[in-house]
Amino acid sequence: MSTASPNVRPVISLVIPVWNEEAVLPALYARLLEVMSRMGESWEVIFINDGSRDRTLPMLLELHNRDERVKVINFSRNFGHQIAITAGFDAADGDAVIVMDADLQDPPETLLRLIEKWREGYDVVYAVRIKREGETKFKLWTASIFYRLIRSIADIEIPLDAGDFRLMDRRVVLALRRLRERNRFMRGLSSWIGFKQVAVEYERAARFAGETKYPFRKMFRLAANAITSFSHVPLQLATYTGFVLAGISLLGILIAVLGRLFGGAAFFGGQATTLVSVLFLGGIQLIFLGIIGEYLGRVYDEVKNRPLYVVADAYGLDESQRLGLFTGNPGISDPDS
Ligand code: UDP
Ligand code: MG
């Protein structure tokens, strides 16, 4: 572990989660250098190594040794993308913090436009994808459904087609540090916080190298976290469905009684009808049990109150940042203002 030098707070902090990204790191660093030198302000980049099994960590440490603006947080295992971003926010010291992917899908050139908007006085500048290269039809389609679904049922306004690529002012970051929920959907939290927000449009490139770390299973998890974190509509659906089914049954009872009185024995459909309607209701009940389970499981996760992540080592951070990371209790007040 390198001993921390007394850090001067940079203007811009970049937060980049990395998981098995050895194939993209050299190109990423080169592009960052080029773009950030055009900006002409002080900056740092915090890589969060999310339990990589390839050469990502040694490569990051090499960059850190060469360039003291490169800082590294090394997780004890893979904790997931959203948690890695969180650790970045917990450590980032800049006046503005920018989160981006490592794979150059979020073109570093767009950074300058985010910073420009921030200079104009916006607190959160989020990048909206107007085009996405190199994604499967299936991913585009499910993403599109997801953003529209969450928009229609969430308690807060979550912008369409905006990923995690965004800039946040230090005040927003300090507010974000107070939100310690486990099943995190950072885009939602970032909307929840409020402040002056603005969108910047960009074309999302294809992944530079390597493979997506978000297979369908994880996308689904993220979507479920997003919905359960920001909406109770799935729970309320049980109530609505109950009312509708009870209404229909009432009608059914009426028809059955009338049929019995006036229609004769031939009126009744027999066992098949009974079986099908019982199974149908059983299915609906199981679905809603499952939905309650989704919420209950998350409540249980929260109650256990485990730390969000465990840091094995940190490189290039000062003592207070390190303390925040290792205790999972980042500073939420701003000592410099
Ligand atoms: N990532 C991570 N931990 C994970 C999954 C992903 O740190 O468990 C990082 C990954 O290295 C990349 C970013 O999160 O920098 C976004 O992942 P990816 O590009 O695979 O997602 P996609 O763009 O395909 O949605
Ligand atoms: Mg990507």
XYZ file of C-alpha atoms and ligand atoms in Angstrom:
363
model
C 0.000 0.000 0.000
C 1.427 3.340 -0.961
C 1.454 6.003 1.686
C -0.806 8.882 0.816
C 0.648 12.241 0.000
C -1.271 15.290 1.198
C -3.772 15.674 -1.604
C -4.919 18.935 -3.038
C -8.534 18.632 -4.048
C -8.766 18.375 -7.832
C -11.406 20.159 -9.870
C -12.597 17.018 -11.630
C -12.731 13.465 -10.276
C -13.414 10.657 -12.686
C -14.897 7.485 -11.231
C -14.445 4.377 -13.326
C -15.510 0.906 -12.153
C -13.513 -1.886 -13.743
C -14.054 -5.600 -13.775
C -11.783 -7.695 -15.987
C -11.005 -4.808 -18.322
C -7.341 -5.507 -19.135
C -8.123 -5.233 -22.839
C -9.343 -1.642 -22.649
C -7.196 -0.005 -19.941
C -4.242 1.237 -22.047
C -6.520 2.789 -24.669
C -8.752 4.268 -21.971
C -5.858 5.910 -20.153
C -4.431 7.329 -23.377
C -7.781 8.845 -24.378
C -8.311 10.271 -20.895
C -4.909 11.914 -20.875
C -5.579 13.475 -24.225
C -9.039 14.784 -23.362
C -8.260 15.926 -19.823
C -5.197 17.869 -20.944
C -7.482 19.780 -23.295
C -9.625 20.718 -20.277
C -6.718 22.435 -18.560
C -7.849 21.860 -14.965
C -6.566 19.592 -12.226
C -8.115 16.159 -12.221
C -7.883 12.702 -10.708
C -9.232 9.364 -11.818
C -10.373 6.782 -9.300
C -10.535 3.253 -10.613
C -12.508 0.787 -8.576
C -11.238 -2.706 -9.215
C -14.348 -4.806 -8.670
C -12.685 -8.163 -8.035
C -11.056 -8.600 -11.454
C -9.455 -11.971 -12.148
C -7.311 -10.852 -15.046
C -4.394 -8.385 -15.144
C -6.565 -5.347 -14.448
C -5.169 -4.675 -10.962
C -1.439 -4.861 -11.779
C -2.092 -2.677 -14.811
C -3.903 -0.109 -12.681
C -1.087 -0.094 -10.133
C 1.405 0.480 -12.886
C -0.591 3.498 -14.052
C -0.788 4.707 -10.456
C 2.979 4.465 -10.043
C 3.525 6.383 -13.230
C 0.864 9.043 -12.693
C -0.181 10.113 -9.211
C -3.525 11.369 -10.524
C -4.483 7.710 -10.974
C -5.955 6.313 -7.749
C -7.092 2.789 -7.172
C -9.627 1.229 -4.841
C -9.295 -2.520 -4.771
C -12.393 -4.430 -3.616
C -11.965 -7.715 -1.754
C -14.230 -9.402 -4.341
C -16.764 -8.559 -7.034
C -19.510 -6.409 -5.515
C -21.148 -5.261 -8.733
C -21.154 -2.187 -10.901
C -23.540 -0.022 -8.871
C -21.653 -0.657 -5.633
C -18.336 0.081 -7.327
C -19.681 3.448 -8.440
C -20.789 4.089 -4.869
C -17.284 3.511 -3.537
C -16.018 5.943 -6.156
C -18.416 8.614 -4.928
C -17.367 7.884 -1.354
C -13.751 8.646 -2.216
C -13.942 11.240 -4.978
C -12.776 14.629 -3.817
C -13.233 16.798 -6.889
C -15.492 19.831 -7.217
C -17.291 17.765 -9.802
C -17.387 13.981 -10.056
C -17.952 12.153 -13.326
C -18.854 8.461 -13.563
C -18.118 6.592 -16.736
C -17.622 3.051 -18.030
C -14.149 1.749 -18.690
C -14.922 0.288 -22.090
C -14.918 3.618 -24.001
C -18.632 3.266 -24.728
C -18.949 6.622 -23.050
C -16.576 8.617 -25.284
C -14.136 10.694 -23.181
C -14.702 13.603 -25.566
C -18.213 13.918 -24.129
C -16.626 14.704 -20.753
C -15.807 18.190 -21.931
C -19.440 18.838 -22.780
C -20.568 17.618 -19.362
C -18.047 19.934 -17.725
C -19.191 22.834 -19.875
C -22.778 22.444 -18.643
C -21.542 22.229 -15.067
C -19.712 25.521 -15.566
C -23.010 27.000 -16.729
C -24.346 26.246 -13.261
C -26.021 22.830 -13.441
C -25.452 20.423 -10.556
C -26.192 17.137 -12.300
C -25.388 16.709 -15.984
C -26.492 13.330 -17.306
C -25.646 11.944 -20.698
C -28.532 10.669 -22.781
C -27.904 8.118 -25.500
C -29.440 9.114 -28.790
C -27.768 6.228 -30.559
C -26.229 2.989 -29.365
C -23.688 1.133 -31.415
C -22.803 -2.510 -31.116
C -25.635 -3.607 -28.823
C -27.892 -6.552 -29.542
C -31.449 -5.860 -30.713
C -32.607 -7.663 -27.600
C -30.695 -5.357 -25.252
C -31.968 -2.224 -26.996
C -35.508 -3.527 -26.903
C -35.484 -4.614 -23.235
C -33.757 -1.359 -22.241
C -36.357 0.674 -24.053
C -39.210 -1.207 -22.338
C -37.499 -0.863 -18.978
C -36.988 2.908 -19.159
C -40.586 3.451 -20.175
C -41.946 1.095 -17.527
C -39.951 2.672 -14.712
C -40.958 6.105 -15.882
C -44.618 5.223 -15.697
C -44.591 3.604 -12.251
C -41.749 5.286 -10.329
C -42.378 7.940 -7.692
C -39.618 10.074 -9.154
C -38.799 11.283 -12.627
C -36.061 9.090 -14.123
C -34.825 10.377 -17.484
C -35.305 8.119 -20.511
C -32.239 6.434 -22.020
C -29.718 7.900 -19.576
C -27.176 5.465 -18.189
C -24.816 5.975 -15.275
C -22.601 8.275 -17.323
C -23.043 11.646 -15.607
C -21.404 14.538 -13.817
C -22.322 15.589 -10.296
C -21.359 18.649 -8.371
C -19.629 18.085 -5.047
C -22.745 19.139 -3.138
C -24.728 16.426 -4.894
C -22.022 13.876 -4.172
C -22.076 14.742 -0.480
C -25.853 14.278 -0.479
C -25.516 10.992 -2.334
C -23.120 9.661 0.280
C -25.933 9.763 2.794
C -27.985 7.260 0.783
C -26.661 3.913 1.959
C -29.318 1.540 0.623
C -28.072 -1.817 -0.596
C -29.944 -2.743 -3.751
C -28.895 0.382 -5.505
C -30.009 1.948 -8.714
C -27.709 4.939 -8.941
C -29.599 6.665 -11.747
C -32.711 6.666 -9.623
C -30.885 7.934 -6.554
C -29.354 10.676 -8.627
C -32.831 11.809 -9.715
C -34.222 11.467 -6.211
C -31.655 13.887 -4.885
C -32.970 16.770 -6.956
C -30.796 19.834 -7.649
C -30.544 21.493 -11.040
C -30.312 18.729 -13.617
C -29.740 18.854 -17.339
C -29.238 16.342 -20.157
C -26.476 16.229 -22.735
C -27.028 14.029 -25.767
C -24.369 11.711 -27.116
C -23.920 8.720 -29.346
C -22.935 5.635 -27.443
C -20.068 3.828 -29.116
C -19.604 0.083 -29.253
C -17.486 -1.550 -26.569
C -13.805 -0.963 -27.410
C -12.695 -4.470 -26.469
C -13.717 -7.325 -24.211
C -17.263 -8.434 -23.490
C -20.236 -6.904 -21.747
C -20.285 -7.542 -18.013
C -24.053 -7.182 -17.967
C -25.649 -10.433 -19.115
C -29.447 -10.650 -19.103
C -29.530 -12.023 -15.550
C -27.794 -8.936 -14.173
C -29.835 -6.548 -16.268
C -32.935 -8.164 -14.829
C -31.599 -7.793 -11.288
C -30.847 -4.131 -11.912
C -34.328 -3.565 -13.323
C -35.921 -5.306 -10.315
C -33.832 -3.188 -7.952
C -34.846 -0.060 -9.797
C -38.534 -0.877 -9.627
C -38.612 -2.024 -6.007
C -36.491 0.959 -4.920
C -38.713 3.552 -6.482
C -42.221 2.145 -6.721
C -44.854 0.322 -4.687
C -47.029 -0.231 -7.726
C -46.198 -3.972 -7.992
C -47.477 -4.449 -4.432
C -50.595 -2.434 -5.109
C -51.294 -4.564 -8.184
C -52.390 -7.350 -5.821
C -55.081 -5.096 -4.403
C -56.344 -4.073 -7.841
C -56.299 -7.627 -9.137
C -58.124 -8.749 -6.002
C -60.877 -6.225 -6.558
C -61.270 -7.108 -10.228
C -61.352 -10.865 -9.565
C -63.734 -10.474 -6.642
C -66.002 -8.384 -8.887
C -65.932 -11.010 -11.605
C -66.633 -13.787 -9.087
C -69.607 -11.881 -7.733
C -70.988 -11.752 -11.234
C -70.169 -15.446 -11.602
C -72.062 -16.305 -8.415
C -75.076 -14.409 -9.654
C -74.991 -16.181 -13.002
C -74.520 -19.542 -11.298
C -77.507 -19.004 -9.013
C -79.700 -17.847 -11.872
C -78.458 -20.718 -14.008
C -79.299 -23.180 -11.237
C -82.807 -21.782 -10.825
C -83.685 -21.384 -14.476
C -81.076 -23.083 -16.662
C -81.195 -26.645 -15.373
C -78.325 -29.022 -14.576
C -76.739 -28.711 -18.038
C -75.714 -25.201 -17.221
C -72.570 -26.136 -15.308
C -69.340 -26.636 -17.279
C -68.105 -29.427 -15.013
C -64.735 -30.282 -13.499
C -62.563 -28.652 -16.146
C -63.988 -25.210 -15.401
C -63.460 -25.671 -11.683
C -59.929 -26.951 -12.105
C -58.883 -24.203 -14.494
C -60.268 -21.396 -12.361
C -58.661 -22.783 -9.190
C -55.299 -23.156 -10.927
C -55.605 -19.691 -12.405
C -56.189 -18.137 -9.005
C -53.416 -20.246 -7.487
C -51.059 -18.906 -10.140
C -52.013 -15.334 -9.495
C -51.547 -15.801 -5.767
C -48.097 -17.291 -6.266
C -47.093 -14.390 -8.494
C -48.074 -11.893 -5.825
C -46.381 -13.936 -3.118
C -43.273 -13.713 -5.268
C -43.615 -9.960 -5.632
C -44.011 -9.564 -1.869
C -40.962 -11.816 -1.543
C -38.928 -9.496 -3.760
C -39.661 -6.597 -1.459
C -39.290 -8.659 1.716
C -35.877 -9.961 0.632
C -34.720 -6.400 0.109
C -36.069 -5.343 3.481
C -34.077 -8.201 5.003
C -30.948 -7.072 3.152
C -31.350 -3.598 4.578
C -31.980 -4.812 8.108
C -28.786 -6.866 8.139
C -26.987 -3.594 7.654
C -23.805 -5.032 6.228
C -21.316 -2.647 4.683
C -21.964 -1.999 0.983
C -18.475 -3.141 0.028
C -15.221 -4.335 1.513
C -12.029 -2.632 0.407
C -8.864 -4.711 0.370
C -6.417 -1.917 -0.512
C -6.521 1.677 -1.609
C -3.775 3.488 -3.482
C -3.184 7.216 -3.767
C -5.957 8.295 -1.399
C -5.397 10.447 1.650
C -6.044 9.364 5.228
C -9.618 10.652 5.571
C -10.667 9.111 2.260
C -9.105 5.802 3.255
C -10.786 5.861 6.623
C -14.140 6.510 4.973
C -13.683 3.600 2.607
C -12.356 1.093 5.131
C -15.036 1.858 7.702
C -17.738 2.184 5.046
C -18.570 5.533 6.589
C -17.558 8.240 4.133
C -17.384 11.844 5.204
C -20.685 13.497 4.443
C -19.854 16.972 5.604
C -17.596 19.148 3.541
C -14.528 20.192 5.525
C -13.544 22.675 2.853
C -16.609 24.839 2.754
N -18.438 -3.462 -14.026
C -18.019 -3.626 -12.715
N -18.533 -4.653 -11.967
C -19.460 -5.526 -12.473
C -19.908 -5.327 -13.802
C -19.392 -4.292 -14.554
O -17.199 -2.849 -12.215
O -19.862 -6.434 -11.751
C -17.906 -2.331 -14.827
C -17.312 -2.708 -16.164
O -15.918 -3.010 -16.044
C -17.538 -1.447 -16.987
C -18.839 -0.902 -16.414
O -18.987 -1.494 -15.131
O -16.539 -0.465 -16.771
C -20.041 -1.199 -17.285
O -20.073 -2.552 -17.651
P -20.344 -3.016 -19.148
O -19.636 -2.106 -20.094
O -20.000 -4.457 -19.281
O -21.911 -2.834 -19.261
P -22.723 -2.517 -20.609
O -22.118 -1.283 -21.191
O -22.560 -3.698 -21.485
O -24.130 -2.316 -20.122
Mg -20.189 -1.072 -21.625
